[in-house]
Short mmCIF file of C-alpha atoms in Angstrom, two decimals:
data_model
loop_
_atom_site.label_atom_id
_atom_site.label_comp_id
_atom_site.label_asym_id
_atom_site.label_seq_id
_atom_site.Cartn_x
_atom_site.Cartn_y
_atom_site.Cartn_z
CA MET A 1 52.11 194.03 58.14
CA GLU A 2 49.87 191.18 57.32
CA LYS A 3 50.88 187.59 57.58
CA PRO A 4 51.13 185.67 54.38
CA ASP A 5 48.24 183.45 53.52
CA GLY A 6 48.65 179.88 54.72
CA ALA A 7 51.31 180.79 57.33
CA ASN A 8 51.36 178.85 60.69
CA PRO A 9 50.20 181.14 63.48
CA LEU A 10 52.49 179.25 65.98
CA PHE A 11 55.59 180.65 64.36
CA GLY A 12 56.39 184.24 64.74
CA ALA A 13 57.69 186.51 67.47
CA ASP A 14 57.00 183.92 70.14
CA SER A 15 59.32 181.41 68.44
CA ASP A 16 62.15 183.90 68.45
CA ASP A 17 61.71 184.55 72.15
CA SER A 18 61.73 180.80 72.91
CA LEU A 19 64.91 180.32 70.94
CA SER A 20 66.57 183.14 72.82
CA ARG A 21 65.61 181.71 76.17
CA ARG A 22 66.94 178.34 75.15
CA ARG A 23 70.28 179.80 74.21
CA MET A 24 70.46 181.67 77.50
CA ALA A 25 69.77 178.50 79.47
CA ILE A 26 72.51 176.60 77.64
CA GLY A 27 74.90 179.44 78.33
CA ALA A 28 73.98 179.48 82.01
CA VAL A 29 74.60 175.71 82.32
CA ALA A 30 77.98 176.10 80.65
CA VAL A 31 78.92 178.90 83.01
CA LEU A 32 77.79 176.79 86.02
CA LEU A 33 79.90 173.84 84.89
CA VAL A 34 82.90 176.11 84.54
CA LEU A 35 82.32 177.52 88.02
CA ILE A 36 82.00 174.02 89.51
CA ALA A 37 85.23 172.90 87.83
CA ILE A 38 86.97 176.00 89.16
CA TRP A 39 85.63 175.30 92.68
CA PHE A 40 86.81 171.68 92.68
CA TRP A 41 90.20 172.76 91.39
CA SER A 42 90.58 175.38 94.06
CA HIS A 43 89.43 173.00 96.85
CA ARG A 44 91.33 169.90 95.71
CA ASP A 45 93.58 169.89 98.85
CA THR A 46 90.63 170.16 101.19
CA LEU A 47 88.85 167.29 99.45
CA SER A 48 91.95 165.12 99.71
CA LYS A 49 92.12 165.79 103.44
CA ASP A 50 88.43 164.94 103.82
CA ALA A 51 88.98 161.64 101.99
CA ALA A 52 91.90 160.84 104.28
CA ALA A 53 89.77 161.75 107.28
CA THR A 54 87.06 159.41 106.03
CA LYS A 55 89.66 156.68 105.74
CA ASP A 56 90.83 157.39 109.27
CA GLN A 57 87.31 156.73 110.52
CA ALA A 58 87.92 152.95 110.16
CA PRO A 59 87.58 151.29 113.61
CA LEU A 60 90.75 151.09 115.68
CA VAL A 61 91.40 147.56 116.92
CA SER A 62 94.12 146.07 119.09
CA VAL A 63 95.99 143.20 117.48
CA ILE A 64 98.50 140.69 118.79
CA VAL A 65 101.02 138.44 117.06
CA PRO A 66 100.96 135.36 119.34
CA GLY A 67 104.07 133.55 118.09
CA ARG A 68 104.57 129.99 119.35
CA THR A 69 105.01 129.03 123.00
CA THR A 70 106.03 125.83 124.78
CA ILE A 71 103.04 125.11 126.98
CA ALA A 72 102.97 122.65 129.83
CA GLY A 73 99.95 120.44 129.28
CA GLU A 74 97.44 120.47 132.12
CA ILE A 75 94.21 118.58 132.68
CA SER A 76 91.81 119.93 135.30
CA VAL A 77 89.69 117.23 136.94
CA ASN A 78 87.52 116.60 139.99
CA GLY A 79 87.05 113.54 142.11
CA SER A 80 86.55 112.04 145.54
CA LEU A 81 89.15 111.38 148.20
CA ALA A 82 89.57 107.88 149.62
CA ALA A 83 92.05 105.62 151.36
CA ARG A 84 94.44 104.15 148.84
CA ARG A 85 94.24 100.75 150.54
CA GLU A 86 91.23 100.56 152.83
CA MET A 87 91.21 97.68 155.32
CA PRO A 88 87.82 96.62 156.73
CA VAL A 89 88.25 94.80 160.06
CA GLY A 90 85.67 92.50 161.60
CA ILE A 91 85.39 89.49 163.91
CA ALA A 92 87.61 86.59 162.95
CA GLY A 93 86.39 84.22 165.69
CA GLU A 94 83.05 83.23 167.12
CA GLY A 95 82.52 86.60 168.81
CA GLY A 96 80.81 87.52 172.04
CA GLN A 97 80.22 90.56 174.19
CA VAL A 98 82.57 93.52 173.75
CA VAL A 99 84.54 94.25 176.93
CA SER A 100 86.53 97.28 175.78
CA VAL A 101 87.40 99.29 172.67
CA LEU A 102 90.99 100.53 172.69
CA VAL A 103 91.19 102.95 169.73
CA GLU A 104 89.37 105.94 168.27
CA PRO A 105 89.07 107.25 164.69
CA GLY A 106 92.12 109.28 163.74
CA GLN A 107 94.56 107.19 165.77
CA TRP A 108 97.54 105.39 164.28
CA VAL A 109 97.87 101.69 165.05
CA GLY A 110 100.56 99.08 164.44
CA ALA A 111 100.28 95.69 162.81
CA GLY A 112 98.68 93.20 165.23
CA GLN A 113 97.64 95.88 167.71
CA VAL A 114 94.47 95.01 169.65
CA LEU A 115 91.58 97.27 168.67
CA ALA A 116 88.83 95.74 170.81
CA VAL A 117 88.59 92.97 173.43
CA ILE A 118 85.75 90.42 173.53
CA ASP A 119 84.64 88.66 176.75
CA ARG A 120 86.46 85.33 177.10
CA SER A 121 85.25 83.94 180.46
CA VAL A 122 83.71 80.84 178.86
CA GLN A 123 86.81 80.20 176.76
CA THR A 124 89.02 80.52 179.84
CA GLU A 125 87.05 77.80 181.64
CA GLN A 126 87.20 75.60 178.56
CA GLN A 127 90.98 75.94 178.51
CA ALA A 128 91.22 75.01 182.20
CA SER A 129 89.06 71.96 181.59
CA GLN A 130 91.16 70.89 178.65
CA ALA A 131 94.37 71.38 180.62
CA ALA A 132 92.97 68.99 183.25
CA GLN A 133 92.18 66.48 180.50
CA ILE A 134 95.81 66.60 179.48
CA GLU A 135 96.87 65.72 183.02
CA VAL A 136 94.45 62.77 183.06
CA ALA A 137 95.81 61.56 179.73
CA ARG A 138 99.39 61.84 180.97
CA ALA A 139 98.53 59.84 184.12
CA ASN A 140 96.97 57.12 182.01
CA ALA A 141 100.00 57.10 179.73
CA GLN A 142 102.34 56.74 182.73
CA LEU A 143 100.23 53.88 184.13
CA ALA A 144 100.24 52.11 180.78
CA GLN A 145 104.02 52.48 180.54
CA SER A 146 104.48 51.05 184.08
CA ASN A 147 102.27 48.02 183.33
CA LEU A 148 104.27 47.37 180.18
CA ASP A 149 107.58 47.61 182.06
CA ARG A 150 106.48 45.09 184.70
CA ALA A 151 105.19 42.66 182.12
CA LEU A 152 108.48 42.75 180.24
CA LYS A 153 110.29 41.66 183.42
CA LEU A 154 107.97 38.63 183.83
CA VAL A 155 107.89 37.47 180.26
CA ASP A 156 111.18 35.54 180.59
CA ARG A 157 109.81 33.58 183.52
CA GLY A 158 106.77 32.50 181.55
CA PHE A 159 104.25 34.37 183.67
CA VAL A 160 103.28 36.73 180.86
CA SER A 161 102.67 35.70 177.30
CA LYS A 162 103.81 37.56 174.22
CA ALA A 163 100.17 38.37 173.46
CA ASP A 164 99.90 40.17 176.79
CA ILE A 165 103.00 42.19 175.94
CA ASP A 166 101.45 43.26 172.59
CA ARG A 167 98.23 44.27 174.33
CA LEU A 168 100.06 46.31 176.98
CA THR A 169 102.20 48.00 174.32
CA ALA A 170 99.10 49.01 172.39
CA THR A 171 97.54 50.38 175.57
CA ARG A 172 100.66 52.41 176.29
CA ASP A 173 100.74 53.84 172.73
CA ALA A 174 97.04 54.73 172.88
CA ALA A 175 97.51 56.54 176.19
CA ALA A 176 100.43 58.52 174.76
CA ALA A 177 98.30 59.45 171.75
CA GLN A 178 95.56 60.67 174.06
CA VAL A 179 98.05 63.05 175.65
CA ARG A 180 98.86 64.52 172.26
CA VAL A 181 95.18 64.80 171.31
CA ALA A 182 94.37 66.62 174.53
CA GLY A 183 97.30 68.99 173.97
CA ALA A 184 96.13 69.77 170.43
CA GLN A 185 92.62 70.49 171.67
CA LEU A 186 94.03 72.91 174.23
CA GLY A 187 95.96 74.63 171.45
CA VAL A 188 92.73 75.03 169.46
CA LEU A 189 90.98 76.61 172.44
CA LYS A 190 93.85 79.02 172.98
CA ALA A 191 93.82 80.03 169.30
CA GLN A 192 90.09 80.60 169.44
CA THR A 193 90.56 82.75 172.52
CA ARG A 194 93.22 84.83 170.81
CA ARG A 195 90.89 85.39 167.86
CA LEU A 196 88.40 87.00 170.21
CA ASN A 197 90.59 90.10 170.09
CA VAL A 198 89.91 92.42 167.15
CA VAL A 199 93.39 93.29 165.84
CA ALA A 200 94.80 95.52 163.11
CA PRO A 201 95.93 93.44 160.10
CA ALA A 202 98.58 96.07 159.24
CA ALA A 203 99.85 99.43 160.43
CA GLY A 204 97.66 102.34 159.45
CA LEU A 205 95.20 105.07 160.37
CA VAL A 206 91.83 104.30 161.99
CA LEU A 207 89.15 105.86 159.79
CA GLU A 208 85.97 104.51 161.33
CA ARG A 209 84.79 102.69 164.46
CA ARG A 210 81.47 100.81 164.59
CA ILE A 211 81.75 98.99 167.92
CA GLU A 212 81.00 99.92 171.52
CA PRO A 213 81.53 98.18 174.90
CA GLY A 214 78.61 95.89 175.83
CA GLN A 215 77.76 95.21 172.21
CA VAL A 216 77.42 91.55 171.20
CA VAL A 217 79.29 90.83 168.01
CA SER A 218 79.84 87.79 165.82
CA ALA A 219 81.18 86.87 162.41
CA GLY A 220 77.93 88.17 160.93
CA SER A 221 78.30 91.62 162.49
CA GLY A 222 80.18 92.89 159.45
CA VAL A 223 82.82 95.61 159.51
CA LEU A 224 83.71 96.94 162.96
CA PHE A 225 86.68 99.17 162.01
CA ARG A 226 87.97 100.73 158.81
CA LEU A 227 91.68 101.45 158.49
CA ALA A 228 93.78 103.19 155.86
CA LYS A 229 96.88 101.07 155.31
CA GLY A 230 99.94 103.17 156.07
CA GLY A 231 97.72 106.27 156.16
CA GLU A 232 98.02 106.53 152.37
CA MET A 233 95.26 108.44 150.58
CA GLU A 234 94.26 108.96 146.97
CA LEU A 235 92.06 111.04 144.68
CA ARG A 236 89.88 109.05 142.32
CA ALA A 237 89.60 111.46 139.38
CA MET A 238 87.11 110.92 136.55
CA LEU A 239 88.61 111.63 133.11
CA GLY A 240 87.12 111.55 129.63
CA GLU A 241 88.47 109.19 127.00
CA SER A 242 90.70 111.79 125.31
CA ASP A 243 92.18 113.01 128.61
CA LEU A 244 92.68 109.47 129.88
CA ALA A 245 94.78 108.70 126.82
CA GLN A 246 97.20 111.51 127.76
CA VAL A 247 98.04 110.29 131.28
CA SER A 248 99.94 107.30 132.65
CA SER A 249 101.35 105.98 135.90
CA GLY A 250 103.97 108.27 137.40
CA VAL A 251 102.50 111.54 136.07
CA SER A 252 102.48 114.24 138.74
CA ALA A 253 99.43 116.22 139.87
CA GLU A 254 98.42 118.97 142.28
CA VAL A 255 95.36 118.19 144.43
CA THR A 256 93.30 120.81 146.28
CA PRO A 257 90.58 119.58 148.69
CA VAL A 258 87.34 121.52 148.77
CA GLY A 259 87.41 124.15 151.50
CA SER A 260 91.20 124.25 151.62
CA ASP A 261 93.53 126.79 150.02
CA ARG A 262 96.42 124.34 150.24
CA SER A 263 97.48 122.06 147.41
CA PHE A 264 99.12 118.66 147.82
CA ALA A 265 101.56 116.98 145.50
CA GLY A 266 100.42 113.64 144.18
CA GLN A 267 101.24 111.10 141.53
CA ILE A 268 99.06 108.90 139.36
CA TRP A 269 99.64 105.30 140.40
CA GLN A 270 96.87 103.60 138.46
CA VAL A 271 94.87 104.35 135.30
CA ALA A 272 91.61 102.49 134.73
CA PRO A 273 92.00 99.77 132.08
CA VAL A 274 88.33 100.15 131.05
CA ILE A 275 85.98 103.04 130.14
CA ASP A 276 82.48 103.27 131.59
CA PRO A 277 80.16 102.67 128.60
CA VAL A 278 77.54 105.08 129.95
CA SER A 279 79.57 108.09 131.10
CA ARG A 280 82.46 107.47 128.65
CA GLN A 281 84.89 108.16 131.49
CA GLY A 282 87.62 106.29 133.32
CA VAL A 283 89.30 106.64 136.72
CA ALA A 284 92.82 107.92 137.30
CA ARG A 285 93.94 107.21 140.89
CA ILE A 286 96.29 109.85 142.29
CA ALA A 287 98.31 108.73 145.33
CA LEU A 288 98.68 111.23 148.19
CA ALA A 289 100.66 111.22 151.42
CA TYR A 290 98.70 111.55 154.66
CA SER A 291 97.60 115.00 155.78
CA PRO A 292 94.79 116.03 158.17
CA GLU A 293 93.23 118.12 155.38
CA ILE A 294 92.79 115.02 153.20
CA ARG A 295 89.65 113.31 154.45
CA PRO A 296 88.30 110.18 152.75
CA GLY A 297 84.84 110.76 151.32
CA GLY A 298 85.60 114.42 150.63
CA PHE A 299 85.74 116.16 147.26
CA ALA A 300 88.81 117.69 145.62
CA SER A 301 90.03 119.19 142.37
CA ALA A 302 93.31 118.35 140.68
CA VAL A 303 95.55 119.62 137.92
CA ILE A 304 97.37 116.80 136.14
CA LYS A 305 100.57 117.53 134.22
CA ALA A 306 100.11 116.05 130.75
CA GLY A 307 103.33 116.75 128.84
CA THR A 308 104.09 119.86 126.71
CA VAL A 309 102.88 121.31 123.43
CA VAL A 310 104.35 124.05 121.20
CA ALA A 311 101.56 126.24 119.82
CA PRO A 312 100.29 129.83 119.62
CA MET A 313 98.60 131.03 122.79
CA LEU A 314 95.83 133.63 122.91
CA PRO A 315 93.87 135.27 125.71
CA GLU A 316 90.23 134.33 125.99
CA SER A 317 89.13 137.82 124.77
CA ALA A 318 90.52 137.08 121.28
CA ILE A 319 88.51 133.90 120.77
CA GLN A 320 84.96 133.94 119.39
CA SER A 321 82.56 131.07 118.88
CA ASP A 322 79.33 130.30 117.08
CA ASN A 323 77.46 127.26 115.86
CA LYS A 324 80.32 126.50 113.45
CA GLY A 325 82.90 126.37 116.23
CA SER A 326 85.68 128.57 117.59
CA TYR A 327 87.35 131.27 115.47
CA VAL A 328 89.40 134.47 115.59
CA TYR A 329 89.62 137.55 113.41
CA VAL A 330 92.91 138.06 111.56
CA VAL A 331 93.92 141.39 109.98
CA ASP A 332 95.51 140.88 106.53
CA LYS A 333 98.08 143.07 104.74
CA ASP A 334 95.30 145.36 103.43
CA ASN A 335 93.98 145.88 106.99
CA LYS A 336 90.86 143.90 106.22
CA VAL A 337 89.33 141.52 108.73
CA GLU A 338 89.35 137.81 107.91
CA ARG A 339 87.67 135.03 109.89
CA ARG A 340 89.97 132.13 110.81
CA ASP A 341 88.53 128.89 112.23
CA ILE A 342 90.66 127.38 115.00
CA LYS A 343 90.86 124.38 117.29
CA LEU A 344 91.44 124.97 120.99
CA GLY A 345 93.98 123.08 123.07
CA VAL A 346 95.21 123.31 126.64
CA VAL A 347 93.62 125.98 128.85
CA THR A 348 96.08 127.60 131.26
CA SER A 349 96.12 130.60 133.56
CA LYS A 350 98.07 132.51 130.88
CA GLY A 351 95.76 131.78 127.96
CA ILE A 352 94.45 129.12 125.61
CA ALA A 353 96.63 127.11 123.25
CA ILE A 354 95.58 127.10 119.58
CA VAL A 355 96.51 123.71 118.19
CA GLN A 356 95.05 124.22 114.72
CA GLY A 357 94.25 127.20 112.47
CA LEU A 358 97.08 129.62 113.34
CA ALA A 359 100.79 129.65 112.53
CA GLY A 360 101.55 132.28 115.17
CA THR A 361 102.67 135.01 112.74
CA GLU A 362 99.22 136.46 112.06
CA ARG A 363 97.87 139.72 113.44
CA VAL A 364 94.95 138.55 115.58
CA VAL A 365 92.26 140.94 116.85
CA LEU A 366 92.66 140.96 120.60
CA ARG A 367 89.34 142.47 121.67
CA ALA A 368 85.99 143.66 120.25
CA GLY A 369 85.95 140.87 117.67
CA GLY A 370 82.23 140.51 118.21
CA PHE A 371 81.64 143.94 116.64
CA LEU A 372 83.55 143.21 113.41
CA SER A 373 82.54 141.56 110.17
CA PRO A 374 84.66 139.64 107.65
CA GLY A 375 86.01 142.00 104.95
CA GLU A 376 85.68 145.10 107.10
CA THR A 377 88.57 147.58 106.96
CA VAL A 378 90.13 148.38 110.32
CA LYS A 379 92.99 150.38 111.72
CA PRO A 380 95.22 147.89 113.65
CA SER A 381 97.17 148.88 116.72
CA ALA A 382 99.70 146.64 118.43
CA ALA A 383 98.48 145.66 121.88
CA ARG A 384 100.69 145.89 124.92
CA GLN A 385 101.58 142.47 126.34
#
């Protein structure tokens, strides 16, 4: 059969085949969609379980609800040990050659006890000479008194004038005064001799000795002994401005010398009235009773009791920090992680007080906070305390 004139050669049997294939493809897609719907329907339970399993893959984190705790405030400081009242002892008199030294460092001495003896042979001879001068003055005074007594017996007879009596009286008075002058000079010599002894100004512990027998000492020799009055010691602790404001006289402290495992009870007895403008620190002086382990010049640490504070307390593992400051991760009601900036307070052996940023009722991530991100979903688990 011939094609009509003017007919398009593209249409014909091939167009029918293309239309058939198109219809078959549409039918196949429809069948596939129906099969997929049937498959999802039949596997709906499995898919739900897979979704739950995916949800369960959220990281498991330990959380803690810190609450609020009454915390004893503590300030940890370091400082040097020293005598609370150090007494430097030197030569009070003119000095001389040392004859003997009677004490050693570490000995206890009483007030006025002789520490060292200075040679006094010259002073002894001077005292003997002055004692003789007193005898001479007394003899002269006795002679003047005798002359005056004889003259008074002759004045009534006219052998002695009143002017002679006045002169003899003046001579007698001058001789008596010479006796007193000589006695005073002897007293001065004796006092100077007593000052040759180096004595303890008060009872205490000998810390240092800088004098030996045979040594020539004088007022310019400086300190010969150092004593701790009453054996009392102290720790001079350096505190920053904020810490210094929290302490006062009477506050107790525990002091541990370096190299010792023993702590000593002390008490702040003086707080510096000024702050060093360079270091921005001040000195708190902690009084200590004597103990052989407390050696002046040594180093020690101390824990000062600085009142109490009521605040949440967290272990160090829960606290993170970056260039913005300290923070923790808090898990909200939807189990999402939230960053919470905090301010740290007292550090104790049981944890760190949080003085700002937490109420104590939050669920705080205890560990692995460094691996979390804000907004991340987690699976919280209460930590054992």
